[in-house]
Coordinates of C-alpha atoms in Angstrom, one line a residue:
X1 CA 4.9 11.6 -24.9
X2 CA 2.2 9.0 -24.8
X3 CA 3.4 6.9 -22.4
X4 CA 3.2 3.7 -24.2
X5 CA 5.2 0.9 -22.7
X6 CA 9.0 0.0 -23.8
X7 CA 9.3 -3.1 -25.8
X8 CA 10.6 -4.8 -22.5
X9 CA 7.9 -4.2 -20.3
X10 CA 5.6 -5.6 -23.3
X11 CA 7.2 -8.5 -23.6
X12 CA 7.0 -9.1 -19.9
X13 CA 3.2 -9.0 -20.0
X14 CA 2.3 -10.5 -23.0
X15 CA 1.0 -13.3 -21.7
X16 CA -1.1 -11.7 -19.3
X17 CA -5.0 -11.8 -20.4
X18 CA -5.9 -8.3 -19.6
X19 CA -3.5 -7.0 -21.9
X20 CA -3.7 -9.4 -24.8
X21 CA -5.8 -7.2 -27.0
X22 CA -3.4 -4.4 -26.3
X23 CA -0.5 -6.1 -27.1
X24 CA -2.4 -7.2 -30.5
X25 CA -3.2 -3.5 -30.6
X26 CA 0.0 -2.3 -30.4
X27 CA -1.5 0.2 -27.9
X28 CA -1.9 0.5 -24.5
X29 CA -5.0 2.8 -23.9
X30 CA -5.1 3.9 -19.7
X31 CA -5.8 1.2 -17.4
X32 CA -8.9 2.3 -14.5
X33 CA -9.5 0.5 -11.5
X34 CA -13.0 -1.3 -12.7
X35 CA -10.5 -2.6 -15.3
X36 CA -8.7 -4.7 -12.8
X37 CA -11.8 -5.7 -11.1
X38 CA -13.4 -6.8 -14.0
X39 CA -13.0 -10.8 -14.4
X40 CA -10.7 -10.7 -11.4
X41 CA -8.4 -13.0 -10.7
X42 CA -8.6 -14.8 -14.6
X43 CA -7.7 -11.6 -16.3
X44 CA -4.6 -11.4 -14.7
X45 CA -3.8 -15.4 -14.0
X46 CA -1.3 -17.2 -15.9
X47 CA 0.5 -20.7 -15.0
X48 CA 3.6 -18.6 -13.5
X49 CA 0.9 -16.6 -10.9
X50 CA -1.0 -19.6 -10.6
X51 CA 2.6 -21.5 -9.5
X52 CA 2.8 -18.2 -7.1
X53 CA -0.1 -18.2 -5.4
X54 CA -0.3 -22.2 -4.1
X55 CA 3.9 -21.3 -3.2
X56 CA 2.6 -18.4 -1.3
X57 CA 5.1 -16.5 -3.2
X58 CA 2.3 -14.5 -4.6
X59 CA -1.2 -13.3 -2.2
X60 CA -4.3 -11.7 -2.8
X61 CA -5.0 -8.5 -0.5
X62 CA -7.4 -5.3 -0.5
X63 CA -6.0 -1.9 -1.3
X64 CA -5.9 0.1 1.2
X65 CA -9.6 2.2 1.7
X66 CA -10.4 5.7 2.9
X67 CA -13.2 7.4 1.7
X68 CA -13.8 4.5 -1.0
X69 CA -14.5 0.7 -2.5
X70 CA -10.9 -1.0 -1.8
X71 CA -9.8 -2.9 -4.6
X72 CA -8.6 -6.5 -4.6
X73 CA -4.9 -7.0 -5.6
X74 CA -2.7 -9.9 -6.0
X75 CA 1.2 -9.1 -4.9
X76 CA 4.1 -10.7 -3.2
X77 CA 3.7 -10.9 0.9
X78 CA 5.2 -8.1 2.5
X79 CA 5.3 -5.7 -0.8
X80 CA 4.5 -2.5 0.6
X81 CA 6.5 -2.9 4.0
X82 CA 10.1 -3.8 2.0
X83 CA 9.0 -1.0 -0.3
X84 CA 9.1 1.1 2.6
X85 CA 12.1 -0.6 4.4
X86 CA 14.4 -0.1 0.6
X87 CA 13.3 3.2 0.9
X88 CA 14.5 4.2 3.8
X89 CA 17.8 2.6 3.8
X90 CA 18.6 4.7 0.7
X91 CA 16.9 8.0 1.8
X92 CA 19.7 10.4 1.5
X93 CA 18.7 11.9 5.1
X94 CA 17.6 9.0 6.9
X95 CA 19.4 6.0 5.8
X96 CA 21.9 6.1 8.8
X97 CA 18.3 5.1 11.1
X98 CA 18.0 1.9 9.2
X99 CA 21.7 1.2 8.9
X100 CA 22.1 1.9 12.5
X101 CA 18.8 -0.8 13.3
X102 CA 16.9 1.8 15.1
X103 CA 13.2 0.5 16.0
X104 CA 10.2 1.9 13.8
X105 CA 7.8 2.9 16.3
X106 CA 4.8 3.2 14.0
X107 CA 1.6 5.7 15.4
X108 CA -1.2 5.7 12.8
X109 CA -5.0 4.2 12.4
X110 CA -6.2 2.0 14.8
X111 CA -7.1 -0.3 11.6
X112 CA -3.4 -0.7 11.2
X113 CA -2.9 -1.8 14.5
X114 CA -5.7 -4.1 14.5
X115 CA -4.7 -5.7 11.5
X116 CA -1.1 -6.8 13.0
X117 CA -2.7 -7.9 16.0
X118 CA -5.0 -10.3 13.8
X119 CA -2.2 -11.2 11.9
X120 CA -0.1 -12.0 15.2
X121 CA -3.3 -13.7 16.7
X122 CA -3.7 -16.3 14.3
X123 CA 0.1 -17.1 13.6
X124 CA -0.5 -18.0 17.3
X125 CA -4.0 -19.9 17.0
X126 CA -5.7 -17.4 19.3
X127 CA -8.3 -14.9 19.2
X128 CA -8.0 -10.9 18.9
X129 CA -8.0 -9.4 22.5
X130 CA -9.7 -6.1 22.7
X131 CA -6.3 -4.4 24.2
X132 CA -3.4 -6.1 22.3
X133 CA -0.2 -5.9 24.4
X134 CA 2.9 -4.2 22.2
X135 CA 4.6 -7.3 21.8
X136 CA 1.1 -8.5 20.0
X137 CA 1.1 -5.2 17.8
X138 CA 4.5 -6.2 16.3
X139 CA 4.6 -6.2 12.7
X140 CA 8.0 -8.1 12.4
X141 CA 11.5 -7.7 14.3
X142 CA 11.2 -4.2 13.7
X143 CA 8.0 -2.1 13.7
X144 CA 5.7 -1.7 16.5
X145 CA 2.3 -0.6 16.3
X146 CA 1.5 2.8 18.9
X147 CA -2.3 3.7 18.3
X148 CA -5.4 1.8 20.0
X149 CA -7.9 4.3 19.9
X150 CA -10.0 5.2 16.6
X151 CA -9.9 9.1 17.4
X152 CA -6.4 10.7 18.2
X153 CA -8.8 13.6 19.4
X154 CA -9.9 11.6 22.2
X155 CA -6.7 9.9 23.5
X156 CA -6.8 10.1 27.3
X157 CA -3.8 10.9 29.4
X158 CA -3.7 7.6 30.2
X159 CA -3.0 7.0 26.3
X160 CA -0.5 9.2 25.9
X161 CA 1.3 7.9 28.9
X162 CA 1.3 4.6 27.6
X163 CA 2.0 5.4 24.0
X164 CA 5.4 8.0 25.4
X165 CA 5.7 4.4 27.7
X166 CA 6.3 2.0 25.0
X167 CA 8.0 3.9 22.5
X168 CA 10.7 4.4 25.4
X169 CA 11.2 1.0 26.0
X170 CA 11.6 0.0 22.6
X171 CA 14.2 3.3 22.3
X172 CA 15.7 1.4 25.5
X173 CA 16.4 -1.5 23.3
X174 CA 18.3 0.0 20.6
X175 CA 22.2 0.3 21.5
X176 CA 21.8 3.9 21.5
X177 CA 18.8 4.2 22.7
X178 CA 17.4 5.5 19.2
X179 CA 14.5 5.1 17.3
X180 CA 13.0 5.9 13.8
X181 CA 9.2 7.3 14.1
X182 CA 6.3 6.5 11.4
X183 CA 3.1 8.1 11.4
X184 CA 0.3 9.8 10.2
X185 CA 1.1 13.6 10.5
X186 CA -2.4 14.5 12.0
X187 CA -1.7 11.3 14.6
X188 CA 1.6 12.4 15.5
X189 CA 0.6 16.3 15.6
X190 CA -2.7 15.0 17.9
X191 CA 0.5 13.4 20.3
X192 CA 2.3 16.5 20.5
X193 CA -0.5 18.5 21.4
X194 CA -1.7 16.3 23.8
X195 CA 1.8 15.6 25.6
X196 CA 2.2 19.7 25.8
X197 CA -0.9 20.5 27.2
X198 CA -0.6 17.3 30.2
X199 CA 2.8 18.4 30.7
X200 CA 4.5 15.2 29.2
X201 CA 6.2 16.8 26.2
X202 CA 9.5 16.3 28.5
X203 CA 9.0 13.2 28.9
X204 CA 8.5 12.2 24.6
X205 CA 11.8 10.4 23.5
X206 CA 12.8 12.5 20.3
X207 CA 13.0 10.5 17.0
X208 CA 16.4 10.5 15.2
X209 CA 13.8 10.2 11.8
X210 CA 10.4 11.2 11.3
X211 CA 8.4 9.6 7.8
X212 CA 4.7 10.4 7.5
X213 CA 3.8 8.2 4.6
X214 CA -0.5 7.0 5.5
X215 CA -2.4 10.2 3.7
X216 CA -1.9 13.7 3.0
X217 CA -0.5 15.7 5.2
X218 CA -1.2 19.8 5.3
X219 CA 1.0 22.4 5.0
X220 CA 0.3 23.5 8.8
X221 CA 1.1 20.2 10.2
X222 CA 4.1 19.6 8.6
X223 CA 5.3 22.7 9.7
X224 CA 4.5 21.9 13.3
X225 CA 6.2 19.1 13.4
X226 CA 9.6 19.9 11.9
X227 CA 9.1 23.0 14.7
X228 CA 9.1 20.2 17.8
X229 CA 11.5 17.6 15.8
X230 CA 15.1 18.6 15.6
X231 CA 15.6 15.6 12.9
X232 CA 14.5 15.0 8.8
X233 CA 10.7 14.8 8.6
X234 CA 10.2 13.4 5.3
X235 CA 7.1 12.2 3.6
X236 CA 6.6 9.1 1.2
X237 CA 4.2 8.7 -1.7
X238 CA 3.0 5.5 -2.8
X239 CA 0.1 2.7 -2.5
X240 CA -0.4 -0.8 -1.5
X241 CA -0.7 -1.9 -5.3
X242 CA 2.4 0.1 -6.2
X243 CA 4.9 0.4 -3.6
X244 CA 6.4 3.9 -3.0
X245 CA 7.0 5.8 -5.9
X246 CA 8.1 9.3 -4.8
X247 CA 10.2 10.6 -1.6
X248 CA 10.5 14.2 0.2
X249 CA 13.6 15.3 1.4
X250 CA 14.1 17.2 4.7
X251 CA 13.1 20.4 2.8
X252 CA 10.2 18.9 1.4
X253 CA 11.1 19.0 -2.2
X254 CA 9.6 15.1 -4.0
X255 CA 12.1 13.3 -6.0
X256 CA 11.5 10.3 -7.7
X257 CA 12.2 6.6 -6.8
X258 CA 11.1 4.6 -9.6
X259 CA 12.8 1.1 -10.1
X260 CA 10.9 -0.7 -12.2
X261 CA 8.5 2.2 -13.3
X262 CA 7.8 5.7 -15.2
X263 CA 5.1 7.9 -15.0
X264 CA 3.5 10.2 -17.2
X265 CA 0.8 13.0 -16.1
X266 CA -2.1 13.9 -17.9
X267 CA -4.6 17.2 -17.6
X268 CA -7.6 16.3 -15.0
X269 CA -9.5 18.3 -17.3
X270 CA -8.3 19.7 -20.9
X271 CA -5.7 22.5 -20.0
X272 CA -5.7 21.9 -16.8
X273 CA -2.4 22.0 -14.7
X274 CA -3.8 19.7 -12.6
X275 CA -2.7 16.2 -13.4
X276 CA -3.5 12.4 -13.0
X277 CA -1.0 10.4 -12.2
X278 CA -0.4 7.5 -14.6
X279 CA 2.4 4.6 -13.4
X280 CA 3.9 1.7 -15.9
X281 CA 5.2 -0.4 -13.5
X282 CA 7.0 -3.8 -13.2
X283 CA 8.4 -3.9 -9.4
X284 CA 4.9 -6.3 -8.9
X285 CA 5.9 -9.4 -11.0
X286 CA 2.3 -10.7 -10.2
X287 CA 0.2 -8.1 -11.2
X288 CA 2.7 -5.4 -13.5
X289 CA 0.1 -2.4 -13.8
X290 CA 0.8 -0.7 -17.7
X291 CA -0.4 3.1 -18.0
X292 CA -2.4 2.5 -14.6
X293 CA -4.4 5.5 -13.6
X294 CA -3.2 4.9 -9.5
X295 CA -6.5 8.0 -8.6
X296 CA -4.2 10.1 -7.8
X297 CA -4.1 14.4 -8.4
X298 CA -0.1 16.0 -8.8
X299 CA 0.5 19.7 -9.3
X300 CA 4.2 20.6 -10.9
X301 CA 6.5 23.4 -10.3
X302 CA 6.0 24.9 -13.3
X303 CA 2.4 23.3 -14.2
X304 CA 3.8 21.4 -16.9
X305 CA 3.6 17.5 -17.2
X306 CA 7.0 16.9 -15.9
X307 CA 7.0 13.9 -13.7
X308 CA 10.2 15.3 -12.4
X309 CA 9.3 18.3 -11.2
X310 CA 6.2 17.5 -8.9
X311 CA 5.5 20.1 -6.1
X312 CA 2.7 18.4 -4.2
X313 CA 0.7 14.9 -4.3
X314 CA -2.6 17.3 -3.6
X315 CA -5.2 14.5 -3.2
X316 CA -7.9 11.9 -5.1
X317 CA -9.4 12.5 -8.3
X318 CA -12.6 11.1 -6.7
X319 CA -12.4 14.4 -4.4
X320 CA -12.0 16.8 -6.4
X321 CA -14.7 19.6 -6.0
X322 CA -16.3 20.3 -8.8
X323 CA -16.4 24.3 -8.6
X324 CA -17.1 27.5 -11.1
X325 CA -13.0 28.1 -11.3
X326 CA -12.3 24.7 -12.0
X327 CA -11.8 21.3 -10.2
X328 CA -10.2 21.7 -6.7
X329 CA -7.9 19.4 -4.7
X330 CA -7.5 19.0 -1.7
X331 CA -4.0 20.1 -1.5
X332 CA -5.5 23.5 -3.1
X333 CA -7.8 24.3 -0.6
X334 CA -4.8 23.3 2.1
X335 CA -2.5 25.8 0.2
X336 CA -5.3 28.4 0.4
X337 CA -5.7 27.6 4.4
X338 CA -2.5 27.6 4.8
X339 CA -1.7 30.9 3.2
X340 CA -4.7 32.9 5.6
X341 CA -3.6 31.2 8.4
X342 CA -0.8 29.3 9.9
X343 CA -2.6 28.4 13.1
X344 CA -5.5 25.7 11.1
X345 CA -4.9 22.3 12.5
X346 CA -8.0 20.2 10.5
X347 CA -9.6 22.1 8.2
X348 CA -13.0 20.4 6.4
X349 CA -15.1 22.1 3.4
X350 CA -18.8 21.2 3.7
X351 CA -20.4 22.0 0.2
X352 CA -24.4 22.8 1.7
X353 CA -26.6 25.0 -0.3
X354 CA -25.7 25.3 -4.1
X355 CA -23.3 28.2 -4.2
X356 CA -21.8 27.9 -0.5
X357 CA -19.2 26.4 1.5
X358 CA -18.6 25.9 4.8
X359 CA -14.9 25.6 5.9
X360 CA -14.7 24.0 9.8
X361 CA -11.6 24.1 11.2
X362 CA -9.0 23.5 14.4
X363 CA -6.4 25.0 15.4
X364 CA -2.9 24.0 16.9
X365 CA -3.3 26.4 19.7
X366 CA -7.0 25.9 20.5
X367 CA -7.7 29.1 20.0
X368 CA -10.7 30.5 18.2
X369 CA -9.8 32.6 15.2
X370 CA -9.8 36.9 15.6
X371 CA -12.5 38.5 13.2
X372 CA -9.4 39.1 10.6
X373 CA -8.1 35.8 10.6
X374 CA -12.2 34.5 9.5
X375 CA -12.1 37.4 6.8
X376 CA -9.2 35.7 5.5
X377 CA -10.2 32.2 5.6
X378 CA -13.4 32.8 4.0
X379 CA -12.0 35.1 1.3
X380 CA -9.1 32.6 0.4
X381 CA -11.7 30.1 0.3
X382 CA -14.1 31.7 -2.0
X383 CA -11.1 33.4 -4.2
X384 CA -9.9 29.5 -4.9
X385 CA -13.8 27.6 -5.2
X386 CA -16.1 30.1 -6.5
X387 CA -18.3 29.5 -3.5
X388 CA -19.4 31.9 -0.9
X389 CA -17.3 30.5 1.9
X390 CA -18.3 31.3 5.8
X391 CA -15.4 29.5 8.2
X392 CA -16.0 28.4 11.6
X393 CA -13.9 27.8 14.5
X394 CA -14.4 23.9 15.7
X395 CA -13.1 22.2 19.0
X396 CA -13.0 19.0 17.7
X397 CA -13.7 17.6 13.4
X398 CA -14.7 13.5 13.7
X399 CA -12.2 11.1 12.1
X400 CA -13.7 8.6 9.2
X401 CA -14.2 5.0 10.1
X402 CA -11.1 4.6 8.4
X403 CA -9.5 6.4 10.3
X404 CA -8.8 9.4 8.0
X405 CA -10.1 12.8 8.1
X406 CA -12.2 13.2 4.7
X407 CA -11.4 16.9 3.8
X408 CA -14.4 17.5 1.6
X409 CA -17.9 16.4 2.7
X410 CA -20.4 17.6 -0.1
X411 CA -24.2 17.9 0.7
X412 CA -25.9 18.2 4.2
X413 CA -23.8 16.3 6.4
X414 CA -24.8 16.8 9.5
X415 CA -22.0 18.3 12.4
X416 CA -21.7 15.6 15.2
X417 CA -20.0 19.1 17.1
X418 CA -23.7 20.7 17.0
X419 CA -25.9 18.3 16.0
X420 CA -26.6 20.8 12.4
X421 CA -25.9 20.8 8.9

């Protein structure tokens, strides 16, 4: 299969200028980021988007950034949010949370939260405050914004109190006092830890649903989680320019959710079963994205190019490590963590001196690692990369400025637990 669009979704972008050399083509090679940016917004504007855009039916926004440049966009408002809110009123395990109006309590990066509250700040014609109130970090009649610190790993009682505080008063709210819980996993897994060890765990409503949807989430943590949640913890996949594409279920098996899309996967590398992820898709009417390569690395069930059958969204093509056995994900070296040792919380693989790796880690209990649990870190490690792997117990790994933990840090970086390399 080569992925070329149907005659339908040609038709529907005929007029578009980025793809009028295609269409004379009749092909549609893949479409890379720096092919959006380029000659941005005219490659994309025709009279309908430029109609849009003074309606306000259409807006320009930034993708979403992590570890790299964030990419202008043009999409109706609220795209992501009612991709998110369609999606979970037809989850099969979580629809009766929307249907039933529970809250969506939402704990993730503080850059999230900071955004409502700017949003909410101007609708009002006032300035940011430093310490939004909750009612300020509402998103709309439904989602409420948790998180106020950058670093989950410092939260102070007095955060957690606050956080367990609010989300029981929106609970309070609901008719049956229920409520439907996003999050990033390592923000919500950060929460848990933190409640247990001050005693507050008791005190934590429960969520009726759990989605994790903001960045990959390891093995380990998803594990903890559905072990202190006695409802679905599902993830989602998707991205501001695309919507949500792909769905877990309560067992954590991906199925597809592609209205308005396909996908096809092709080799990172040639015969590898690693596999970009390439998305045709129409649900943007503003800006439809034809064989786009979204950056993003699948692995399959059988580690064949079924788009069906995915096992794992396993990280960003720019991360991959580039290593003697091949190029490495990060949802790799998390199956290889995962595999030597349940009890890894963060994990982080510094690439120093050509041939070796570091592998930092936390753990969910706190506790430093026995000499055979090391052993099996660092021989997981080196079986998978190729590199002479030592592993090193960690009290605390520093979140990104994004608010993301960056799972591969190549070169000498230096430690800001010891100050080294």
């Amino acid at each position: 299969m080569d992925g070329q669009p149907t005659a339908d979704v040609v038709e529907q972008v005929r007029h578009i200028p980025l793809y009028r050399a295609a269409v004379e083509r009749g092909y549609f090679p893949v479409l890379e980021k720096p092919d959006i940016a380029r000659g941005f917004p005219d490659n994309w504007m025709t009279p309908a988007l430029a109609q849009a855009l003074k309606t306000g039916d259409a807006e320009y926004v930034l993708s979403t950034g992590t570890n790299h440049a964030r990419m202008q966009i043009i999409r109706p408002p609220y795209f992501l949010l009612k991709s998110y809110y369609r999606l979970w009123s037809e989850h099969p395990d979580i629809a009766r949370t929307w249907h039933e109006g529970c809250p969506r309590l939402s704990l993730t990066t503080v850059l999230a939260t900071e955004h409502v509250a700017r949003v909410n700040a101007r609708k009002h014609g006032t300035d940011p405050i430093a310490l939004p109130s909750l009612e300020d970090r509402r998103l709309d009649e439904r989602t409420l914004y948790l998180n106020l610190r950058l670093d989950p790993a410092h939260w102070t009682r007095e955060d957690v109190e606050r956080m367990i505080a609010e989300i029981d008063t929106a609970r309070r709210a609901h008719p049956r006092g229920r409520y439907h819980l996003d999050c990033s996993g390592y923000h919500l897994a950060h929460l848990v830890r933190k409640a247990e060890q001050w005693g507050l765990w008791a005190d934590l409503p429960r969520p009726d649903s759990v989605i994790h949807a903001y960045e990959y989430t390891p093995h380990n943590v998803r594990r903890y989680l559905r072990e202190h949640f006695d409802c679905p913890v599902v993830d989602l996949f998707g991205s501001t320019e695309l919507g949500y594409l792909y769905y877990s279920d309560r067992h954590g098996r991906y199925r597809p959710y592609l209205d308005g899309m396909s996908v096809e996967l092709l080799p990172v590398t040639p015969g590898s079963e690693l596999f970009s992820l390439i998305v045709t898709s129409v649900r943007n009417p503003h800006m439809p994205l034809v064989r786009y390569r979204s950056g993003d690395c699948v692995r399959t069930l059988d580690g064949t190019p079924d788009p069906t059958a995915i096992r794992s969204f396993c990280g960003r093509e720019k991360e991959l490590l580039a290593s003697p056995n091949g190029p490495v994900a990060q949802g790799d070296l998390d199956d290889a963590v995962a595999a030597a040792s349940p009890r890894v919380f963060l994990h982080q693989l510094r690439t120093t001196e050509p041939g070796t790796a570091r592998l930092l880690c936390t753990t969910l209990d706190a506790e430093t690692f026995t000499p055979a649990e090391t052993a099996a870190l660092e021989d997981a490690v080196s079986r998978l990369t190729g590199l002479r792997c030592t592993a090193e117990h960690r009290e605390h790994i520093a979140i990104g400025r994004s608010g993301k933990y960056a799972w591969l840090v190549p070169g000498r970086a230096t430690d800001q637990t010891t100050g080294r390399p």
